[in-house]
Short mmCIF file of C-alpha atoms in Angstrom, two decimals:
data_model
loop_
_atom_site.label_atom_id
_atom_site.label_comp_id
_atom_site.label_asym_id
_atom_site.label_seq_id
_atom_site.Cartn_x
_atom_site.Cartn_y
_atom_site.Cartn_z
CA UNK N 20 8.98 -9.26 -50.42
CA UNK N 21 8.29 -12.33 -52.64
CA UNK N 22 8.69 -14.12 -55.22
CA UNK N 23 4.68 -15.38 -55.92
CA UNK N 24 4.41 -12.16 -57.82
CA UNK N 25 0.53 -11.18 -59.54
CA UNK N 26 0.13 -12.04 -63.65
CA UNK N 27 -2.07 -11.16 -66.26
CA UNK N 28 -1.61 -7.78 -66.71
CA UNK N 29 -0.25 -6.71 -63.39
CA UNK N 30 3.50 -5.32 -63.38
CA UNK N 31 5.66 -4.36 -60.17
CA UNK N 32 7.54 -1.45 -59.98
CA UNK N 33 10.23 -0.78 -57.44
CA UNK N 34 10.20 3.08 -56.13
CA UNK N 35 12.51 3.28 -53.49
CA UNK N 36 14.98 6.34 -51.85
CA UNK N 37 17.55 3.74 -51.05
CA UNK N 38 20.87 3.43 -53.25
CA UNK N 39 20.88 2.18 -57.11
CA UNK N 40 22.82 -0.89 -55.65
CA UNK N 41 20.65 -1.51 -52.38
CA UNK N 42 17.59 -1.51 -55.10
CA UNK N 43 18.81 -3.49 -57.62
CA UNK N 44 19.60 -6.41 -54.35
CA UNK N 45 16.01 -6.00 -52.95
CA UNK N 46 14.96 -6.73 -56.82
CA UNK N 47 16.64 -9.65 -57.38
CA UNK N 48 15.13 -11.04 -54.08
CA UNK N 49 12.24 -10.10 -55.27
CA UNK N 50 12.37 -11.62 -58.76
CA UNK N 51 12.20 -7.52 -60.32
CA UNK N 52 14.06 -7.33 -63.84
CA UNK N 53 15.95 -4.48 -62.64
CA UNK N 54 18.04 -3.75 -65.64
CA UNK N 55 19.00 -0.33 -66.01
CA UNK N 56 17.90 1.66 -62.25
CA UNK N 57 17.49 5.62 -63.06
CA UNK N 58 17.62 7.52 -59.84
CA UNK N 59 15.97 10.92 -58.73
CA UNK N 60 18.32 12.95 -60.26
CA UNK N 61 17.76 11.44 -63.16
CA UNK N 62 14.54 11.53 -63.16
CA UNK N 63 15.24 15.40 -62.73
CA UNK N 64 16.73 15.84 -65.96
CA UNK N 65 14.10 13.97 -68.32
CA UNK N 66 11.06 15.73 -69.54
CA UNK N 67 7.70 14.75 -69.77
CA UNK N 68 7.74 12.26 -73.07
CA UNK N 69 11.06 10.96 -71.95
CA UNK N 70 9.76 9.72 -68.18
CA UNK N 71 6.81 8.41 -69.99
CA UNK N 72 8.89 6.04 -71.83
CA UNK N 73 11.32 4.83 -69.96
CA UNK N 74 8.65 4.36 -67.42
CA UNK N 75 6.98 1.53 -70.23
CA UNK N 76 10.61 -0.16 -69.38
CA UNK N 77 12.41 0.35 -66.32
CA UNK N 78 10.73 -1.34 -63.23
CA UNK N 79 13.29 -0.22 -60.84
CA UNK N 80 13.90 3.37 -59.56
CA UNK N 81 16.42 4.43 -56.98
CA UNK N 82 17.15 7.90 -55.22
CA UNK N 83 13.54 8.76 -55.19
CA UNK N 84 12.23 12.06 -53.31
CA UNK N 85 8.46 12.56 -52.51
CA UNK N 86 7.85 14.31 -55.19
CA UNK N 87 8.94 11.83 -58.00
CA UNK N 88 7.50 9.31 -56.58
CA UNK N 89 4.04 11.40 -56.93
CA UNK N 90 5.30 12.02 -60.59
CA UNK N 91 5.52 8.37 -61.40
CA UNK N 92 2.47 7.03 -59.75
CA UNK N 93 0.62 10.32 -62.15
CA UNK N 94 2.39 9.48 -64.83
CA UNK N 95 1.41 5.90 -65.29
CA UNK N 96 -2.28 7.34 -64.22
CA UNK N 97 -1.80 9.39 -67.14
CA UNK N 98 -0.94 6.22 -69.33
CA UNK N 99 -4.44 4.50 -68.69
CA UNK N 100 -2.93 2.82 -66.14
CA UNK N 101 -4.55 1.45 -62.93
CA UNK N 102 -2.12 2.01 -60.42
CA UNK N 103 -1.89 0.39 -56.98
CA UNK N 104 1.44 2.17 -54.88
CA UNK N 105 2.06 0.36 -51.30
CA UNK N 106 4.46 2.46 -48.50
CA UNK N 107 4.92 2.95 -45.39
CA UNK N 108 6.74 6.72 -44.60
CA UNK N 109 5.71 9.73 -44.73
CA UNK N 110 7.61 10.83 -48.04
CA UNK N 111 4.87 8.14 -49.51
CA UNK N 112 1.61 9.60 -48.25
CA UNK N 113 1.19 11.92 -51.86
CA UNK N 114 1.84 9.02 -53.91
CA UNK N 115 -0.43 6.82 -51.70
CA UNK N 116 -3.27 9.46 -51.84
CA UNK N 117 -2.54 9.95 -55.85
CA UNK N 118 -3.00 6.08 -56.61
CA UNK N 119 -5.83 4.33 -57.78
CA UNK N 120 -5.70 2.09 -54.60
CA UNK N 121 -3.12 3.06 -51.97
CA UNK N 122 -1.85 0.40 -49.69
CA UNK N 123 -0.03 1.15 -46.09
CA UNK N 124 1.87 -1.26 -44.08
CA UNK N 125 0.13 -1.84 -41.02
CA UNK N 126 3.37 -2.22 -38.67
CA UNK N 127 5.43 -0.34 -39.79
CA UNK N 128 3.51 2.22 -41.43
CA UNK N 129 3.36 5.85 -40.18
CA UNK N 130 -0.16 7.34 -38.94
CA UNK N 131 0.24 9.59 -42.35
CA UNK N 132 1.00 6.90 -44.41
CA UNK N 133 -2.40 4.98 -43.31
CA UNK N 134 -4.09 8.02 -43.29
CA UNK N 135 -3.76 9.05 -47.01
CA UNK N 136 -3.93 4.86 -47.86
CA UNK N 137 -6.93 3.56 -49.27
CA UNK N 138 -6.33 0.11 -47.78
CA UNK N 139 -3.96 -0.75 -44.65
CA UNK N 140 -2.06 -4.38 -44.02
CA UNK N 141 -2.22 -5.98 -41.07
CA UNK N 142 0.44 -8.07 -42.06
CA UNK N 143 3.53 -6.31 -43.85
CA UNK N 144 4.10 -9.28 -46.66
CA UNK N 145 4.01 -8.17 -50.53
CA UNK N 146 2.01 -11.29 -50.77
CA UNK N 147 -0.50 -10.78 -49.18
CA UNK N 148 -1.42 -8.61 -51.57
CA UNK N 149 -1.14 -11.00 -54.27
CA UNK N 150 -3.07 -13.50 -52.41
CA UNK N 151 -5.99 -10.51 -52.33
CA UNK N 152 -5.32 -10.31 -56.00
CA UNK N 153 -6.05 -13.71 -56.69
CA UNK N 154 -9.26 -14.24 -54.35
CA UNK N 155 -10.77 -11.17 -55.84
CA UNK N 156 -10.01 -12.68 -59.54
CA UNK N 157 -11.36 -15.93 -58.34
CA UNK N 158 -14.59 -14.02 -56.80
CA UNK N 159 -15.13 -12.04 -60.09
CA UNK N 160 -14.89 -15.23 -62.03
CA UNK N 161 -17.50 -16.72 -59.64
CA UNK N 162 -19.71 -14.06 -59.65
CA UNK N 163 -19.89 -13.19 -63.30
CA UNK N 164 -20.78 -17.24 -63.85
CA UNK N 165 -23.66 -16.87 -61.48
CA UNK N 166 -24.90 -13.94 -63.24
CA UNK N 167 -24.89 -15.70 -66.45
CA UNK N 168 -26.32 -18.04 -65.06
CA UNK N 169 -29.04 -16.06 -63.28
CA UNK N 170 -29.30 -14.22 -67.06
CA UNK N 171 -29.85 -17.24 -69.10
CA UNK N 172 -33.01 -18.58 -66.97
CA UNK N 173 -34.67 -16.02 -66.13
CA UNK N 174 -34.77 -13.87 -68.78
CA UNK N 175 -36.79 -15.81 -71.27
CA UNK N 176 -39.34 -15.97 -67.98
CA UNK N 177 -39.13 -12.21 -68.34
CA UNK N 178 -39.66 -12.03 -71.81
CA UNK N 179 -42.70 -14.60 -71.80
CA UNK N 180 -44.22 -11.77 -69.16
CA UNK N 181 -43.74 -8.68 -70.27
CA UNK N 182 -43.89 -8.61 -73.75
CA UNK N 183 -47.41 -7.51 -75.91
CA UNK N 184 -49.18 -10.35 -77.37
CA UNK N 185 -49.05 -9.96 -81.12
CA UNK N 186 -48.07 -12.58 -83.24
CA UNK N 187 -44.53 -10.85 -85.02
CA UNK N 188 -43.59 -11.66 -81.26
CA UNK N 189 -41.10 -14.90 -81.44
CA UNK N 190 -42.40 -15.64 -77.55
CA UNK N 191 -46.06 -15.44 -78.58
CA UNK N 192 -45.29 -17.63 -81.37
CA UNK N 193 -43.77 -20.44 -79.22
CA UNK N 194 -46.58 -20.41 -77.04
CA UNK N 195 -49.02 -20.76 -79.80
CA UNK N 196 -47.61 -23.52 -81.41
CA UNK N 197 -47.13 -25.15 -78.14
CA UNK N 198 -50.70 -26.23 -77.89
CA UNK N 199 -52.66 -28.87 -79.52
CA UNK N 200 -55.33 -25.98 -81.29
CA UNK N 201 -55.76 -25.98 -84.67
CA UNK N 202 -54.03 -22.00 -84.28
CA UNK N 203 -54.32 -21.07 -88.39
CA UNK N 204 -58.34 -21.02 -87.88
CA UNK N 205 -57.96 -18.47 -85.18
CA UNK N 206 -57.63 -14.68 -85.32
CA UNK N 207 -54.15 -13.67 -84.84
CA UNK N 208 -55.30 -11.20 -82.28
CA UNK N 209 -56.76 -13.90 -80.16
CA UNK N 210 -53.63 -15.81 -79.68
CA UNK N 211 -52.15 -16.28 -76.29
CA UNK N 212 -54.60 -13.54 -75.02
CA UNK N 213 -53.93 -15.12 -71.69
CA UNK N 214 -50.89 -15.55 -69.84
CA UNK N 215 -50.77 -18.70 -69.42
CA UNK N 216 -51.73 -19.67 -72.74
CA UNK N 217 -55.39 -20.06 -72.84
CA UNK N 218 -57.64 -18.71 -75.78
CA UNK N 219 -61.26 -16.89 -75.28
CA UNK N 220 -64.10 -18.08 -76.51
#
């Protein structure tokens, strides 16, 4: 674990089966608020609505069988959540196949675990994973500028070429009024008859 944790939107949750107090350490060298650490079995005695909510809080949970761990990953699904669950045992394989992205640890992962991941580290380090989370921020940045870009010029070039030549047309206009000819003398139906500009006689 680390502390270079993701931002902007992106919170960590701690699902482990180890003790409430073994958690709450592995938080705390991980930089995870761990105030407050329900465990399994109590998890087992909260409904629905209740999980829901303290799930909006608690980022720690302790005790955890398969099965809960399946629960939370569905529950924040069920929240509008993208989730992202990383593990490496076999008690982890339904909440890896449940997730939005699942994410198995390469080395120490079990065959099952990688199996039912969508994505497998080679190296098991939490940040790598952030460092994938920033280079594919950085690439979305990089490629929504170039589209813009791409957008911006060549779309008026697209206009200019497919559009009918009437005069209500703003393009048609601007490529009237472009020339030197005297254009009010002409019949509006003769302008920019041509696509690059030129007028029959």
């Amino acid at each position: 674990m680390t502390r270079r944790k993701p931002h902007r939107g992106i919170r960590v949750i701690l699902i482990t089966g180890d003790h409430p107090r073994t958690a709450r350490a592995i938080a705390a060298q991980a930089g995870i608020d761990s105030d407050g650490v329900p465990t399994g079995d109590d998890m087992a005695n909260m409904d629905a609505a209740t999980l829901a909510r303290r799930l909006t809080t608690v980022n720690v949970f302790a005790r955890v069988r398969s099965q809960q761990k399946l629960l939370l990953v569905d529950t924040r699904k069920g929240q509008g959540e993208g989730v992202a669950m990383t593990g490496d045992g076999v008690n982890d394989a339904p909440a890896l196949k449940s997730a939005h992205i699942g994410i198995a640890t390469g080395q120490r992962g079990t065959d099952v675990a990688c199996k039912a991941a969508s994505l497998v580290l080679l190296q098991d380090d939490f940040s790598s994973i952030v460092g994938a989370i920033h280079l594919g921020r950085r690439t979305y940045v990089n490629l929504r500028q170039a589209m813009l870009y791409t957008l911006a010029v060549h779309l008026p070039i697209i206009g200019r070429r497919s559009c009918p030549c009437c005069p209500a047309c703003p393009w048609c206009w601007h490529r009237c009024i472009s020339h030197s000819w005297s254009w009010s003398s002409l019949p509006p139906a003769r302008w920019c008859s041509k696509p690059n500009g030129a007028i029959r006689g």
